[in-house]
Amino acid sequence: MSARYKSYKYIEDLSKYDGQEITLNGWVYNKTGKGKLQFIQLRDGSGVAQCVVFKGNVSEEDFEAAKSLTQESSLSVTGTVKSNDRAPGGFELDVTSLKVYQIADEYPISPKEHGDAFLIENRHLWLRSSRQHAIMRVRSVIVKAIRDFLDNCGFRLMDSPILTPNACEGTSTLFETKYFDLGNAYLSQSGQLYAEASAMALGRTYTFGPTFRAEKSKTRKHLTEFWMVEPEAAFFDLEDDMQLAEDMTVYIVKQVLANCEKELETLERDIEPLKKVVGGFPRMSYTEAVEWLQENKVPLIQKVDGVDKEIHPFPWGEDFGTVQEEALMEQFDQPCFIYDYPTEVKAFYMKRDPENPKVVKAMDMLGPEKAGELIGGSQREDDHDLLLERIQHEDLPLEEFQWYLDLRKYGSVPHSGFGMGLERTVKWITGAKHIRETIPMPRTIHRIVP
Amino acid sequence: MSARYKSYKYIEDLSKYDGQEITLNGWVYNKTGKGKLQFIQLRDGSGVAQCVVFKGNVSEEDFEAAKSLTQESSLSVTGTVKSNDRAPGGFELDVTSLKVYQIADEYPISPKEHGDAFLIENRHLWLRSSRQHAIMRVRSVIVKAIRDFLDNCGFRLMDSPILTPNACEGTSTLFETKYFDLGNAYLSQSGQLYAEASAMALGRTYTFGPTFRAEKSKTRKHLTEFWMVEPEAAFFDLEDDMQLAEDMTVYIVKQVLANCEKELETLERDIEPLKKVVGGFPRMSYTEAVEWLQENKVPLIQKVDGVDKEIHPFPWGEDFGTVQEEALMEQFDQPCFIYDYPTEVKAFYMKRDPENPKVVKAMDMLGPEKAGELIGGSQREDDHDLLLERIQHEDLPLEEFQWYLDLRKYGSVPHSGFGMGLERTVKWITGAKHIRETIPMPRTIHRIVP
């Protein structure tokens, strides 16, 4: 059987075919020309190539067809690959014939500036623009880097379920659906609890899938549907957890720098800050971070009667927001870990420090360049009775957590894990303006289409 | 910063440490012994190792601790790696000290036989058994094989959304959730329509994520939540589509045979049938298949008043069920493609054969060994007006499909894709008895926990 599809030629490989006659398939990205010459900028998803149609080299019908091409018209173009220093990519196609599939209707997205609302409304077409293209390609490289890193580290993929009977971090922010005769199911906010069960079975595991939050947040950093990778490992303590997060982050950045040179250029991303992400990330306990905020007069901001009020000095025990995170991160070129957070601001499943129960073995990794929180993780509470107490303290439905408590009855071990938000990572590395640009079809509280 | 976690030792690497003293961390899979000797079968997620505790080699406390170990108790064991032909894996650990984390409560899953209902109820623990282990490891290798194959073929990952405003294949089998002030959202049954938009942008793309069906099916092949990979490529016709599906399937089987020898052995999977999956899959048009069924007197089975009735000869135009698929597949060692199906039994988006509109350019790939349908795909309707007619004919909400119709207005091109069900593929390759065993936390109409 001939694998015909393997013989198709793509623009990213143009330099391999220097001097040969080949056929490219794609869409008109742009077109110029006058008199006997038409220049078609052809895009095929792998790149953009200049195709030169000279009246003397093609049939009359083909020349007329070339003249009639509109933006996003679809066609196959046959011609000879020639090097040309002035062509994008250094090669162009000297056209000998062409076959038009469709002359496109007037394309709504022209090279002129469009408003955000219009572009997102037309996301299915906006994806064709070179900037969105580049972000999507970087996204795919980041996903591959994450999976390769974890696979090569001995972590096994264990997909957590999306439909769950319980709420990992509170019930108010969950999407709910009727589940046959079994009552309601909720869309998972995190695969972690299941990842813990998997880690007790396979040692080192990860789950990587979509997660959901029905939060009415409207910041630039929030989507209602986003992807998260969550490694979980038996016998890892918080120290191991931070090191794994650091090594994974360094690997991701390295892979993007090695494989996305063209994309980062298209995005006009300054790569110097990325080159500095080489490991040895700074680490600071929450208490040290609070001391630094106090010394540097960074206040807690609290809304009082709808007005922001500054509270000096920043009180130990309060969670950090964007103001504190960005102030702290101004010191660093690399991501930074903050660890050992107050118990009261963190989730029930985090391990309390046996020597200081006011603190849990949690960590957040903040990104440089105002990237915000990229990773959140912790060592998990492995003591059955302490965990039970926390579940009861938070008024969680005990019945639903019996299986989770089982993990502390049958061979409980120290274990840790973290979650990395894919879209936030893509936003940081690509320098995308808005998190909406970092996922093919963004879902926000105001948008479920296309 | 020292990457301490990288220094941890795992059972799968035991042969590398022959003669060295190392520490292993894990759980008691089984224990035997008497007098001065205790044999611990330790599992750590990467394998099972025999750890020999001789009273003369350890402290008195450690020997007592070893004696007290119950199934699934957790511990670290230090000792010298020694080759021993009778030990599983060829090596064992001659223990010098041990540290117990927890003596496990009486473990509910003992080596004796348990009923299916009990095991699935305790899925979080059942995952620790060597058989479930093996299936999960094969699953992770299959996922990696799929992603590597497509990445290496120039396909770009483009995740489709889960929350969608429309129904790809009918509304009666959808999970529904309230979406803020925007009405209802539905959990995606397929990422295909979005994959088509992506293919128009990036040429060759794939989506790989969980999909959902609220069908009240109760067969051995159905889950309500399952993973599906869906490649989609611009300029591919049905022929290309089948070849891609074939190449991907061959690659998957090859990777499993190369990387899962131990797991297939644990599963007692006869690998001879898998070795025959080398490419050159048989292909048969639907019409040819019907003729074969007629010649071989395989009837259509229809329920009339609750009773199965055989209809001879099998009438052209009816869809195939398990009876017909298994009869057809008895001839073949490899998967087989059936293509060019009756328009009426297939989805609205499939391309009608211009020379015979009673038929669409659809294909199913059936697996050998009664594996059933592993892949379903088609060339997509690329004609705007024909597609519009089909949407109206099926009474689908036109408003919701405007963006999908846009893909046929702005540079429509021939394009094709398919969906491969991950769990069915895992079931076929591992020989698992039930589809419930092929996903970490199965969701069926009767089960949403753990």
Tab-separated table of N, CA and C in Angstrom, chain A residues 106-175:
chain	number	residue	atom	x	y	z
A	106	GLU	N	-15.094	37.526	0.942
A	106	GLU	CA	-14.270	38.580	1.547
A	106	GLU	C	-13.964	38.216	3.000
A	107	TYR	N	-12.694	38.106	3.309
A	107	TYR	CA	-12.264	37.562	4.594
A	107	TYR	C	-12.413	38.611	5.689
A	108	PRO	N	-13.069	38.258	6.782
A	108	PRO	CA	-13.364	39.283	7.795
A	108	PRO	C	-12.138	39.843	8.513
A	109	ILE	N	-11.075	39.019	8.599
A	109	ILE	CA	-9.892	39.502	9.318
A	109	ILE	C	-8.853	40.000	8.312
A	110	SER	N	-8.754	41.307	8.164
A	110	SER	CA	-7.801	41.880	7.214
A	110	SER	C	-6.541	42.261	7.978
A	111	PRO	N	-5.468	42.614	7.255
A	111	PRO	CA	-4.243	42.978	7.984
A	111	PRO	C	-4.414	44.182	8.911
A	112	LYS	N	-5.469	44.954	8.763
A	112	LYS	CA	-5.645	46.100	9.672
A	112	LYS	C	-5.956	45.638	11.102
A	113	GLU	N	-5.892	46.538	12.040
A	113	GLU	CA	-6.132	46.219	13.451
A	113	GLU	C	-7.612	45.909	13.712
A	114	HIS	N	-7.862	44.895	14.497
A	114	HIS	CA	-9.235	44.588	14.910
A	114	HIS	C	-9.328	44.642	16.426
A	115	GLY	N	-10.512	44.883	16.921
A	115	GLY	CA	-10.715	44.881	18.374
A	115	GLY	C	-10.656	43.460	18.921
A	116	ASP	N	-10.335	43.330	20.198
A	116	ASP	CA	-10.255	42.027	20.859
A	116	ASP	C	-11.560	41.246	20.740
A	117	ALA	N	-12.676	41.931	20.936
A	117	ALA	CA	-13.977	41.262	20.935
A	117	ALA	C	-14.253	40.623	19.573
A	118	PHE	N	-13.928	41.350	18.511
A	118	PHE	CA	-14.158	40.845	17.169
A	118	PHE	C	-13.282	39.619	16.888
A	119	LEU	N	-12.050	39.695	17.303
A	119	LEU	CA	-11.125	38.587	17.034
A	119	LEU	C	-11.548	37.321	17.773
A	120	ILE	N	-11.952	37.482	19.014
A	120	ILE	CA	-12.291	36.307	19.810
A	120	ILE	C	-13.614	35.701	19.320
A	121	GLU	N	-14.493	36.547	18.837
A	121	GLU	CA	-15.740	36.102	18.206
A	121	GLU	C	-15.437	35.228	16.979
A	122	ASN	N	-14.348	35.559	16.304
A	122	ASN	CA	-13.941	34.827	15.105
A	122	ASN	C	-12.708	33.974	15.367
A	123	ARG	N	-12.654	33.390	16.548
A	123	ARG	CA	-11.485	32.614	16.949
A	123	ARG	C	-11.145	31.530	15.923
A	124	HIS	N	-12.177	30.908	15.327
A	124	HIS	CA	-11.954	29.838	14.351
A	124	HIS	C	-11.177	30.330	13.133
A	125	LEU	N	-11.244	31.633	12.847
A	125	LEU	CA	-10.472	32.202	11.735
A	125	LEU	C	-9.193	32.894	12.233
A	126	TRP	N	-9.320	33.515	13.396
A	126	TRP	CA	-8.178	34.228	13.987
A	126	TRP	C	-6.967	33.293	14.144
A	127	LEU	N	-7.264	31.987	14.392
A	127	LEU	CA	-6.191	30.998	14.544
A	127	LEU	C	-5.275	30.946	13.325
A	128	ARG	N	-5.749	31.462	12.172
A	128	ARG	CA	-4.938	31.414	10.952
A	128	ARG	C	-3.879	32.508	10.895
A	129	SER	N	-3.959	33.473	11.797
A	129	SER	CA	-2.982	34.569	11.734
A	129	SER	C	-1.640	34.106	12.282
A	130	SER	N	-0.570	34.711	11.797
A	130	SER	CA	0.763	34.179	12.094
A	130	SER	C	1.084	34.263	13.590
A	131	ARG	N	0.527	35.266	14.271
A	131	ARG	CA	0.803	35.404	15.699
A	131	ARG	C	0.125	34.280	16.513
A	132	GLN	N	-1.134	33.999	16.190
A	132	GLN	CA	-1.856	32.939	16.905
A	132	GLN	C	-1.252	31.572	16.600
A	133	HIS	N	-0.905	31.412	15.332
A	133	HIS	CA	-0.146	30.268	14.878
A	133	HIS	C	1.073	29.969	15.731
A	134	ALA	N	1.845	31.033	15.921
A	134	ALA	CA	3.105	30.888	16.662
A	134	ALA	C	2.821	30.488	18.109
A	135	ILE	N	1.818	31.115	18.710
A	135	ILE	CA	1.491	30.770	20.105
A	135	ILE	C	1.068	29.303	20.192
A	136	MET	N	0.246	28.854	19.249
A	136	MET	CA	-0.229	27.463	19.265
A	136	MET	C	0.918	26.476	19.063
A	137	ARG	N	1.863	26.850	18.227
A	137	ARG	CA	3.004	25.964	18.008
A	137	ARG	C	3.868	25.884	19.266
A	138	VAL	N	4.075	27.004	19.920
A	138	VAL	CA	4.836	26.989	21.179
A	138	VAL	C	4.083	26.152	22.219
A	139	ARG	N	2.757	26.321	22.268
A	139	ARG	CA	1.958	25.523	23.202
A	139	ARG	C	2.197	24.027	22.988
A	140	SER	N	2.187	23.617	21.727
A	140	SER	CA	2.342	22.177	21.461
A	140	SER	C	3.744	21.697	21.852
A	141	VAL	N	4.735	22.557	21.686
A	141	VAL	CA	6.102	22.195	22.094
A	141	VAL	C	6.195	22.108	23.626
A	142	ILE	N	5.499	23.003	24.319
A	142	ILE	CA	5.506	22.964	25.793
A	142	ILE	C	4.839	21.676	26.295
A	143	VAL	N	3.724	21.296	25.690
A	143	VAL	CA	3.039	20.058	26.100
A	143	VAL	C	3.958	18.855	25.897
A	144	LYS	N	4.601	18.821	24.744
A	144	LYS	CA	5.510	17.710	24.456
A	144	LYS	C	6.678	17.699	25.441
A	145	ALA	N	7.205	18.879	25.746
A	145	ALA	CA	8.327	18.965	26.688
A	145	ALA	C	7.929	18.425	28.063
A	146	ILE	N	6.743	18.804	28.520
A	146	ILE	CA	6.268	18.345	29.831
A	146	ILE	C	6.148	16.821	29.847
A	147	ARG	N	5.497	16.281	28.818
A	147	ARG	CA	5.285	14.822	28.779
A	147	ARG	C	6.617	14.077	28.649
A	148	ASP	N	7.492	14.571	27.784
A	148	ASP	CA	8.789	13.915	27.621
A	148	ASP	C	9.584	13.957	28.924
A	149	PHE	N	9.583	15.127	29.562
A	149	PHE	CA	10.342	15.263	30.812
A	149	PHE	C	9.865	14.243	31.839
A	150	LEU	N	8.553	14.179	32.037
A	150	LEU	CA	8.019	13.289	33.071
A	150	LEU	C	8.185	11.821	32.676
A	151	ASP	N	7.907	11.495	31.409
A	151	ASP	CA	8.099	10.113	30.950
A	151	ASP	C	9.549	9.679	31.180
A	152	ASN	N	10.488	10.560	30.820
A	152	ASN	CA	11.908	10.212	30.954
A	152	ASN	C	12.371	10.159	32.403
A	153	CYS	N	11.624	10.807	33.293
A	153	CYS	CA	11.940	10.779	34.732
A	153	CYS	C	11.307	9.587	35.425
A	154	GLY	N	10.655	8.693	34.691
A	154	GLY	CA	10.048	7.522	35.317
A	154	GLY	C	8.636	7.746	35.814
A	155	PHE	N	8.026	8.884	35.460
A	155	PHE	CA	6.633	9.146	35.846
A	155	PHE	C	5.699	8.515	34.817
A	156	ARG	N	4.635	7.871	35.319
A	156	ARG	CA	3.672	7.232	34.428
A	156	ARG	C	2.415	8.068	34.326
A	157	LEU	N	1.918	8.223	33.103
A	157	LEU	CA	0.655	8.937	32.899
A	157	LEU	C	-0.507	8.147	33.491
A	158	MET	N	-1.290	8.775	34.357
A	158	MET	CA	-2.511	8.165	34.900
A	158	MET	C	-3.597	9.231	34.832
A	159	ASP	N	-4.417	9.172	33.780
A	159	ASP	CA	-5.440	10.197	33.590
A	159	ASP	C	-6.455	10.175	34.725
A	160	SER	N	-6.644	11.319	35.359
A	160	SER	CA	-7.685	11.444	36.397
A	160	SER	C	-9.028	11.690	35.723
A	161	PRO	N	-10.119	11.316	36.395
A	161	PRO	CA	-11.435	11.527	35.784
A	161	PRO	C	-11.833	13.006	35.809
A	162	ILE	N	-12.686	13.390	34.869
A	162	ILE	CA	-13.247	14.739	34.836
A	162	ILE	C	-14.543	14.755	35.651
A	163	LEU	N	-15.364	13.735	35.465
A	163	LEU	CA	-16.622	13.638	36.206
A	163	LEU	C	-16.328	13.071	37.586
A	164	THR	N	-16.603	13.881	38.612
A	164	THR	CA	-16.262	13.459	39.963
A	164	THR	C	-17.437	13.725	40.899
A	165	PRO	N	-17.505	12.961	41.983
A	165	PRO	CA	-18.608	13.161	42.914
A	165	PRO	C	-18.283	14.222	43.950
A	166	ASN	N	-17.034	14.696	44.009
A	166	ASN	CA	-16.682	15.596	45.108
A	166	ASN	C	-15.945	16.832	44.645
A	167	ALA	N	-15.721	17.717	45.563
A	167	ALA	CA	-15.082	18.986	45.297
A	167	ALA	C	-13.750	19.017	45.988
A	168	CYS	N	-12.682	19.184	45.221
A	168	CYS	CA	-11.349	19.181	45.809
A	168	CYS	C	-11.105	20.452	46.605
A	169	GLU	N	-11.504	21.591	46.080
A	169	GLU	CA	-11.220	22.846	46.781
A	169	GLU	C	-12.481	23.701	46.947
A	170	GLY	N	-13.530	23.114	47.519
A	170	GLY	CA	-14.750	23.897	47.751
A	170	GLY	C	-15.772	23.703	46.641
A	171	THR	N	-17.054	23.852	46.980
A	171	THR	CA	-18.129	23.509	46.043
A	171	THR	C	-18.696	24.695	45.278
A	172	SER	N	-18.359	25.907	45.686
A	172	SER	CA	-19.035	27.069	45.103
A	172	SER	C	-18.574	27.372	43.692
A	173	THR	N	-17.474	26.800	43.272
A	173	THR	CA	-16.905	27.181	41.987
A	173	THR	C	-16.881	26.009	41.007
A	174	LEU	N	-17.901	25.149	41.108
A	174	LEU	CA	-17.913	23.929	40.298
A	174	LEU	C	-18.998	23.930	39.238
A	175	PHE	N	-18.693	23.391	38.072
A	175	PHE	CA	-19.724	23.091	37.093
A	175	PHE	C	-20.374	21.768	37.490
